[in-house]
Amino acid sequence: MIESARADLYCQPELSIAKKCTHNMITAREIISTILFIIAILLPFDMMANGFHWVYLAGSLLFFVLAYLIWPSKKKGQREGDNWVVDSLEFVIELPIELMVGLFRFFVRVLDH
């Protein structure tokens, strides 16, 4: 009884039992990924203001990759629903990694021929 009362406090009761807490976990992943993405954007600006540091460059790349990996992608079936704000965030967060992967594939094809 106490366990179900705790679950109702943190989970949405209108969802089925199997998907009860999934919505909250997706929201947490979206928030964490957005924060990591903002940090990844701010680190290069800090490098421009205070001088180049390899740590900031590596940290920025690491935060971009972490934001991409943590984000619950709609394309991968990890997120449902239509919300234009979240869909826009998904596009912005996935864009840098998809550009890097696309450029890498392009250069591999050019070098293969």
GROMACS .gro file of N, CA and C in nm:
model
  339
    1MET      N    1   0.083  -0.120   0.000
    1MET     CA    2   0.000   0.000   0.000
    1MET      C    3   0.087   0.126   0.000
    2ILE      N    4   0.188   0.128   0.083
    2ILE     CA    5   0.276   0.245   0.091
    2ILE      C    6   0.354   0.260  -0.039
    3GLU      N    7   0.399   0.147  -0.096
    3GLU     CA    8   0.473   0.151  -0.222
    3GLU      C    9   0.388   0.210  -0.333
    4SER      N   10   0.260   0.171  -0.341
    4SER     CA   11   0.174   0.224  -0.447
    4SER      C   12   0.145   0.372  -0.425
    5ALA      N   13   0.137   0.415  -0.300
    5ALA     CA   14   0.115   0.558  -0.272
    5ALA      C   15   0.237   0.638  -0.314
    6ARG      N   16   0.357   0.586  -0.290
    6ARG     CA   17   0.479   0.654  -0.333
    6ARG      C   18   0.487   0.661  -0.485
    7ALA      N   19   0.451   0.552  -0.551
    7ALA     CA   20   0.455   0.549  -0.697
    7ALA      C   21   0.358   0.650  -0.756
    8ASP      N   22   0.241   0.665  -0.692
    8ASP     CA   23   0.142   0.761  -0.742
    8ASP      C   24   0.190   0.905  -0.724
    9LEU      N   25   0.273   0.931  -0.624
    9LEU     CA   26   0.325   1.065  -0.605
    9LEU      C   27   0.421   1.105  -0.718
   10TYR      N   28   0.498   1.009  -0.765
   10TYR     CA   29   0.602   1.039  -0.863
   10TYR      C   30   0.563   1.003  -1.006
   11CYS      N   31   0.460   0.924  -1.025
   11CYS     CA   32   0.422   0.878  -1.158
   11CYS      C   33   0.282   0.928  -1.192
   12GLN      N   34   0.255   0.932  -1.319
   12GLN     CA   35   0.124   0.979  -1.362
   12GLN      C   36   0.023   0.865  -1.354
   13PRO      N   37  -0.085   0.880  -1.280
   13PRO     CA   38  -0.179   0.769  -1.257
   13PRO      C   39  -0.261   0.732  -1.380
   14GLU      N   40  -0.275   0.822  -1.479
   14GLU     CA   41  -0.358   0.789  -1.594
   14GLU      C   42  -0.288   0.695  -1.693
   15LEU      N   43  -0.160   0.670  -1.674
   15LEU     CA   44  -0.087   0.580  -1.761
   15LEU      C   45  -0.101   0.437  -1.710
   16SER      N   46  -0.080   0.339  -1.799
   16SER     CA   47  -0.088   0.200  -1.758
   16SER      C   48   0.026   0.167  -1.663
   17ILE      N   49   0.015   0.053  -1.595
   17ILE     CA   50   0.116   0.015  -1.498
   17ILE      C   51   0.252  -0.003  -1.564
   18ALA      N   52   0.257  -0.060  -1.684
   18ALA     CA   53   0.383  -0.085  -1.753
   18ALA      C   54   0.453   0.045  -1.792
   19LYS      N   55   0.375   0.147  -1.824
   19LYS     CA   56   0.432   0.274  -1.868
   19LYS      C   57   0.422   0.383  -1.763
   20LYS      N   58   0.398   0.346  -1.639
   20LYS     CA   59   0.366   0.443  -1.536
   20LYS      C   60   0.478   0.545  -1.512
   21CYS      N   61   0.598   0.497  -1.496
   21CYS     CA   62   0.709   0.588  -1.465
   21CYS      C   63   0.794   0.621  -1.587
   22THR      N   64   0.764   0.564  -1.702
   22THR     CA   65   0.843   0.587  -1.822
   22THR      C   66   0.839   0.733  -1.864
   23HIS      N   67   0.724   0.796  -1.851
   23HIS     CA   68   0.710   0.936  -1.891
   23HIS      C   69   0.803   1.025  -1.810
   24ASN      N   70   0.811   1.002  -1.679
   24ASN     CA   71   0.900   1.082  -1.594
   24ASN      C   72   1.046   1.060  -1.629
   25MET      N   73   1.082   0.936  -1.664
   25MET     CA   74   1.220   0.906  -1.700
   25MET      C   75   1.257   0.974  -1.833
   26ILE      N   76   1.165   0.975  -1.926
   26ILE     CA   77   1.189   1.042  -2.055
   26ILE      C   78   1.208   1.192  -2.032
   27THR      N   79   1.126   1.250  -1.947
   27THR     CA   80   1.139   1.393  -1.916
   27THR      C   81   1.274   1.422  -1.851
   28ALA      N   82   1.317   1.335  -1.759
   28ALA     CA   83   1.448   1.354  -1.694
   28ALA      C   84   1.560   1.345  -1.797
   29ARG      N   85   1.551   1.250  -1.890
   29ARG     CA   86   1.654   1.237  -1.994
   29ARG      C   87   1.655   1.361  -2.084
   30GLU      N   88   1.538   1.416  -2.114
   30GLU     CA   89   1.531   1.537  -2.197
   30GLU      C   90   1.597   1.655  -2.126
   31ILE      N   91   1.571   1.670  -1.997
   31ILE     CA   92   1.628   1.781  -1.921
   31ILE      C   93   1.780   1.767  -1.909
   32ILE      N   94   1.827   1.648  -1.875
   32ILE     CA   95   1.972   1.625  -1.861
   32ILE      C   96   2.042   1.648  -1.995
   33SER      N   97   1.984   1.596  -2.101
   33SER     CA   98   2.044   1.613  -2.233
   33SER      C   99   2.048   1.759  -2.275
   34THR      N  100   1.945   1.834  -2.245
   34THR     CA  101   1.942   1.976  -2.279
   34THR      C  102   2.048   2.053  -2.202
   35ILE      N  103   2.065   2.021  -2.075
   35ILE     CA  104   2.169   2.087  -1.994
   35ILE      C  105   2.308   2.056  -2.048
   36LEU      N  106   2.332   1.928  -2.083
   36LEU     CA  107   2.462   1.891  -2.139
   36LEU      C  108   2.487   1.962  -2.272
   37PHE      N  109   2.383   1.976  -2.352
   37PHE     CA  110   2.397   2.044  -2.481
   37PHE      C  111   2.431   2.192  -2.461
   38ILE      N  112   2.368   2.255  -2.365
   38ILE     CA  113   2.397   2.396  -2.336
   38ILE      C  114   2.542   2.412  -2.290
   39ILE      N  115   2.589   2.320  -2.206
   39ILE     CA  116   2.729   2.325  -2.163
   39ILE      C  117   2.822   2.307  -2.282
   40ALA      N  118   2.786   2.214  -2.372
   40ALA     CA  119   2.868   2.190  -2.491
   40ALA      C  120   2.874   2.313  -2.580
   41ILE      N  121   2.769   2.392  -2.583
   41ILE     CA  122   2.768   2.516  -2.663
   41ILE      C  123   2.851   2.624  -2.593
   42LEU      N  124   2.843   2.632  -2.461
   42LEU     CA  125   2.911   2.739  -2.388
   42LEU      C  126   3.063   2.720  -2.379
   43LEU      N  127   3.111   2.597  -2.381
   43LEU     CA  128   3.255   2.575  -2.369
   43LEU      C  129   3.335   2.638  -2.483
   44PRO      N  130   3.294   2.627  -2.610
   44PRO     CA  131   3.370   2.697  -2.715
   44PRO      C  132   3.367   2.849  -2.699
   45PHE      N  133   3.257   2.904  -2.652
   45PHE     CA  134   3.252   3.048  -2.628
   45PHE      C  135   3.349   3.089  -2.518
   46ASP      N  136   3.362   3.004  -2.416
   46ASP     CA  137   3.458   3.031  -2.311
   46ASP      C  138   3.600   3.025  -2.366
   47MET      N  139   3.624   2.932  -2.460
   47MET     CA  140   3.757   2.926  -2.523
   47MET      C  141   3.787   3.052  -2.602
   48MET      N  142   3.687   3.107  -2.669
   48MET     CA  143   3.709   3.230  -2.745
   48MET      C  144   3.738   3.348  -2.652
   49ALA      N  145   3.677   3.349  -2.536
   49ALA     CA  146   3.695   3.461  -2.443
   49ALA      C  147   3.825   3.449  -2.363
   50ASN      N  148   3.861   3.328  -2.323
   50ASN     CA  149   3.973   3.311  -2.231
   50ASN      C  150   4.094   3.240  -2.291
   51GLY      N  151   4.091   3.210  -2.417
   51GLY     CA  152   4.204   3.141  -2.479
   51GLY      C  153   4.177   2.993  -2.497
   52PHE      N  154   4.248   2.935  -2.592
   52PHE     CA  155   4.228   2.794  -2.628
   52PHE      C  156   4.281   2.701  -2.520
   53HIS      N  157   4.200   2.600  -2.488
   53HIS     CA  158   4.239   2.494  -2.396
   53HIS      C  159   4.189   2.362  -2.453
   54TRP      N  160   4.277   2.263  -2.460
   54TRP     CA  161   4.237   2.132  -2.511
   54TRP      C  162   4.129   2.069  -2.425
   55VAL      N  163   4.130   2.096  -2.297
   55VAL     CA  164   4.030   2.038  -2.207
   55VAL      C  165   3.891   2.088  -2.244
   56TYR      N  166   3.879   2.216  -2.276
   56TYR     CA  167   3.749   2.270  -2.313
   56TYR      C  168   3.701   2.211  -2.446
   57LEU      N  169   3.793   2.194  -2.540
   57LEU     CA  170   3.756   2.135  -2.669
   57LEU      C  171   3.710   1.991  -2.652
   58ALA      N  172   3.786   1.913  -2.577
   58ALA     CA  173   3.749   1.773  -2.552
   58ALA      C  174   3.619   1.765  -2.472
   59GLY      N  175   3.605   1.854  -2.374
   59GLY     CA  176   3.481   1.855  -2.295
   59GLY      C  177   3.360   1.891  -2.379
   60SER      N  178   3.377   1.985  -2.469
   60SER     CA  179   3.266   2.023  -2.556
   60SER      C  180   3.223   1.907  -2.644
   61LEU      N  181   3.319   1.839  -2.704
   61LEU     CA  182   3.286   1.722  -2.787
   61LEU      C  183   3.221   1.612  -2.704
   62LEU      N  184   3.275   1.589  -2.585
   62LEU     CA  185   3.218   1.487  -2.497
   62LEU      C  186   3.074   1.521  -2.459
   63PHE      N  187   3.047   1.647  -2.426
   63PHE     CA  188   2.911   1.686  -2.388
   63PHE      C  189   2.815   1.678  -2.506
   64PHE      N  190   2.862   1.710  -2.627
   64PHE     CA  191   2.776   1.692  -2.745
   64PHE      C  192   2.737   1.545  -2.761
   65VAL      N  193   2.835   1.457  -2.749
   65VAL     CA  194   2.808   1.313  -2.765
   65VAL      C  195   2.717   1.262  -2.654
   66LEU      N  196   2.743   1.304  -2.530
   66LEU     CA  197   2.657   1.260  -2.419
   66LEU      C  198   2.514   1.310  -2.435
   67ALA      N  199   2.498   1.435  -2.478
   67ALA     CA  200   2.364   1.488  -2.500
   67ALA      C  201   2.292   1.408  -2.607
   68TYR      N  202   2.364   1.370  -2.711
   68TYR     CA  203   2.306   1.291  -2.820
   68TYR      C  204   2.266   1.152  -2.770
   69LEU      N  205   2.352   1.089  -2.692
   69LEU     CA  206   2.325   0.953  -2.644
   69LEU      C  207   2.215   0.948  -2.540
   70ILE      N  208   2.205   1.050  -2.456
   70ILE     CA  209   2.104   1.051  -2.350
   70ILE      C  210   1.967   1.090  -2.404
   71TRP      N  211   1.962   1.173  -2.508
   71TRP     CA  212   1.834   1.221  -2.560
   71TRP      C  213   1.747   1.104  -2.604
   72PRO      N  214   1.618   1.100  -2.560
   72PRO     CA  215   1.526   0.994  -2.605
   72PRO      C  216   1.473   1.026  -2.745
   73SER      N  217   1.538   0.973  -2.845
   73SER     CA  218   1.508   1.008  -2.983
   73SER      C  219   1.375   0.950  -3.030
   74LYS      N  220   1.298   1.032  -3.098
   74LYS     CA  221   1.172   0.988  -3.155
   74LYS      C  222   1.198   0.896  -3.274
   75LYS      N  223   1.309   0.921  -3.345
   75LYS     CA  224   1.343   0.838  -3.460
   75LYS      C  225   1.376   0.695  -3.418
   76LYS      N  226   1.431   0.680  -3.300
   76LYS     CA  227   1.468   0.547  -3.251
   76LYS      C  228   1.354   0.481  -3.173
   77GLY      N  229   1.239   0.547  -3.167
   77GLY     CA  230   1.124   0.491  -3.099
   77GLY      C  231   1.129   0.500  -2.948
   78GLN      N  232   1.212   0.588  -2.894
   78GLN     CA  233   1.224   0.600  -2.748
   78GLN      C  234   1.129   0.703  -2.690
   79ARG      N  235   1.064   0.779  -2.777
   79ARG     CA  236   0.974   0.885  -2.729
   79ARG      C  237   0.850   0.887  -2.817
   80GLU      N  238   0.736   0.909  -2.754
   80GLU     CA  239   0.610   0.919  -2.826
   80GLU      C  240   0.551   1.057  -2.807
   81GLY      N  241   0.449   1.087  -2.885
   81GLY     CA  242   0.380   1.214  -2.871
   81GLY      C  243   0.436   1.321  -2.962
   82ASP      N  244   0.354   1.422  -2.986
   82ASP     CA  245   0.393   1.533  -3.071
   82ASP      C  246   0.393   1.662  -2.991
   83ASN      N  247   0.510   1.715  -2.968
   83ASN     CA  248   0.527   1.841  -2.901
   83ASN      C  249   0.631   1.917  -2.981
   84TRP      N  250   0.593   2.030  -3.037
   84TRP     CA  251   0.683   2.100  -3.129
   84TRP      C  252   0.809   2.150  -3.059
   85VAL      N  253   0.799   2.182  -2.930
   85VAL     CA  254   0.916   2.231  -2.857
   85VAL      C  255   1.017   2.117  -2.840
   86VAL      N  256   0.969   2.001  -2.797
   86VAL     CA  257   1.058   1.887  -2.777
   86VAL      C  258   1.113   1.837  -2.910
   87ASP      N  259   1.029   1.839  -3.015
   87ASP     CA  260   1.076   1.799  -3.147
   87ASP      C  261   1.184   1.895  -3.199
   88SER      N  262   1.170   2.024  -3.171
   88SER     CA  263   1.271   2.121  -3.210
   88SER      C  264   1.401   2.100  -3.133
   89LEU      N  265   1.389   2.073  -3.003
   89LEU     CA  266   1.508   2.043  -2.922
   89LEU      C  267   1.578   1.918  -2.975
   90GLU      N  268   1.500   1.818  -3.012
   90GLU     CA  269   1.559   1.696  -3.066
   90GLU      C  270   1.639   1.725  -3.193
   91PHE      N  271   1.582   1.806  -3.282
   91PHE     CA  272   1.652   1.841  -3.405
   91PHE      C  273   1.783   1.913  -3.375
   92VAL      N  274   1.780   2.009  -3.283
   92VAL     CA  275   1.898   2.088  -3.250
   92VAL      C  276   2.004   2.002  -3.180
   93ILE      N  277   1.963   1.914  -3.090
   93ILE     CA  278   2.059   1.831  -3.016
   93ILE      C  279   2.122   1.725  -3.106
   94GLU      N  280   2.044   1.667  -3.198
   94GLU     CA  281   2.096   1.562  -3.284
   94GLU      C  282   2.173   1.616  -3.404
   95LEU      N  283   2.156   1.742  -3.439
   95LEU     CA  284   2.218   1.798  -3.558
   95LEU      C  285   2.372   1.792  -3.556
   96PRO      N  286   2.442   1.834  -3.452
   96PRO     CA  287   2.589   1.830  -3.458
   96PRO      C  288   2.645   1.689  -3.480
   97ILE      N  289   2.590   1.591  -3.412
   97ILE     CA  290   2.641   1.454  -3.426
   97ILE      C  291   2.607   1.400  -3.564
   98GLU      N  292   2.486   1.426  -3.612
   98GLU     CA  293   2.450   1.378  -3.745
   98GLU      C  294   2.535   1.444  -3.854
   99LEU      N  295   2.572   1.570  -3.836
   99LEU     CA  296   2.662   1.636  -3.931
   99LEU      C  297   2.800   1.573  -3.928
  100MET      N  298   2.853   1.547  -3.808
  100MET     CA  299   2.985   1.485  -3.798
  100MET      C  300   2.985   1.345  -3.858
  101VAL      N  301   2.881   1.267  -3.832
  101VAL     CA  302   2.871   1.132  -3.888
  101VAL      C  303   2.858   1.139  -4.040
  102GLY      N  304   2.777   1.232  -4.090
  102GLY     CA  305   2.762   1.249  -4.234
  102GLY      C  306   2.892   1.289  -4.302
  103LEU      N  307   2.966   1.382  -4.242
  103LEU     CA  308   3.096   1.422  -4.298
  103LEU      C  309   3.195   1.306  -4.296
  104PHE      N  310   3.197   1.229  -4.189
  104PHE     CA  311   3.285   1.114  -4.180
  104PHE      C  312   3.254   1.013  -4.290
  105ARG      N  313   3.125   0.984  -4.310
  105ARG     CA  314   3.085   0.890  -4.415
  105ARG      C  315   3.121   0.943  -4.554
  106PHE      N  316   3.105   1.072  -4.574
  106PHE     CA  317   3.141   1.134  -4.703
  106PHE      C  318   3.290   1.117  -4.731
  107PHE      N  319   3.373   1.148  -4.631
  107PHE     CA  320   3.518   1.137  -4.651
  107PHE      C  321   3.561   0.991  -4.671
  108VAL      N  322   3.496   0.899  -4.605
  108VAL     CA  323   3.528   0.757  -4.624
  108VAL      C  324   3.493   0.715  -4.767
  109ARG      N  325   3.378   0.758  -4.817
  109ARG     CA  326   3.341   0.725  -4.956
  109ARG      C  327   3.435   0.788  -5.057
  110VAL      N  328   3.477   0.911  -5.032
  110VAL     CA  329   3.569   0.978  -5.124
  110VAL      C  330   3.704   0.907  -5.125
  111LEU      N  331   3.753   0.868  -5.006
  111LEU     CA  332   3.882   0.802  -4.998
  111LEU      C  333   3.878   0.659  -5.050
  112ASP      N  334   3.762   0.594  -5.046
  112ASP     CA  335   3.749   0.458  -5.099
  112ASP      C  336   3.758   0.454  -5.251
  113HIS      N  337   3.714   0.556  -5.317
  113HIS     CA  338   3.713   0.555  -5.464
  113HIS      C  339   3.836   0.617  -5.511
   0.00000   0.00000   0.00000
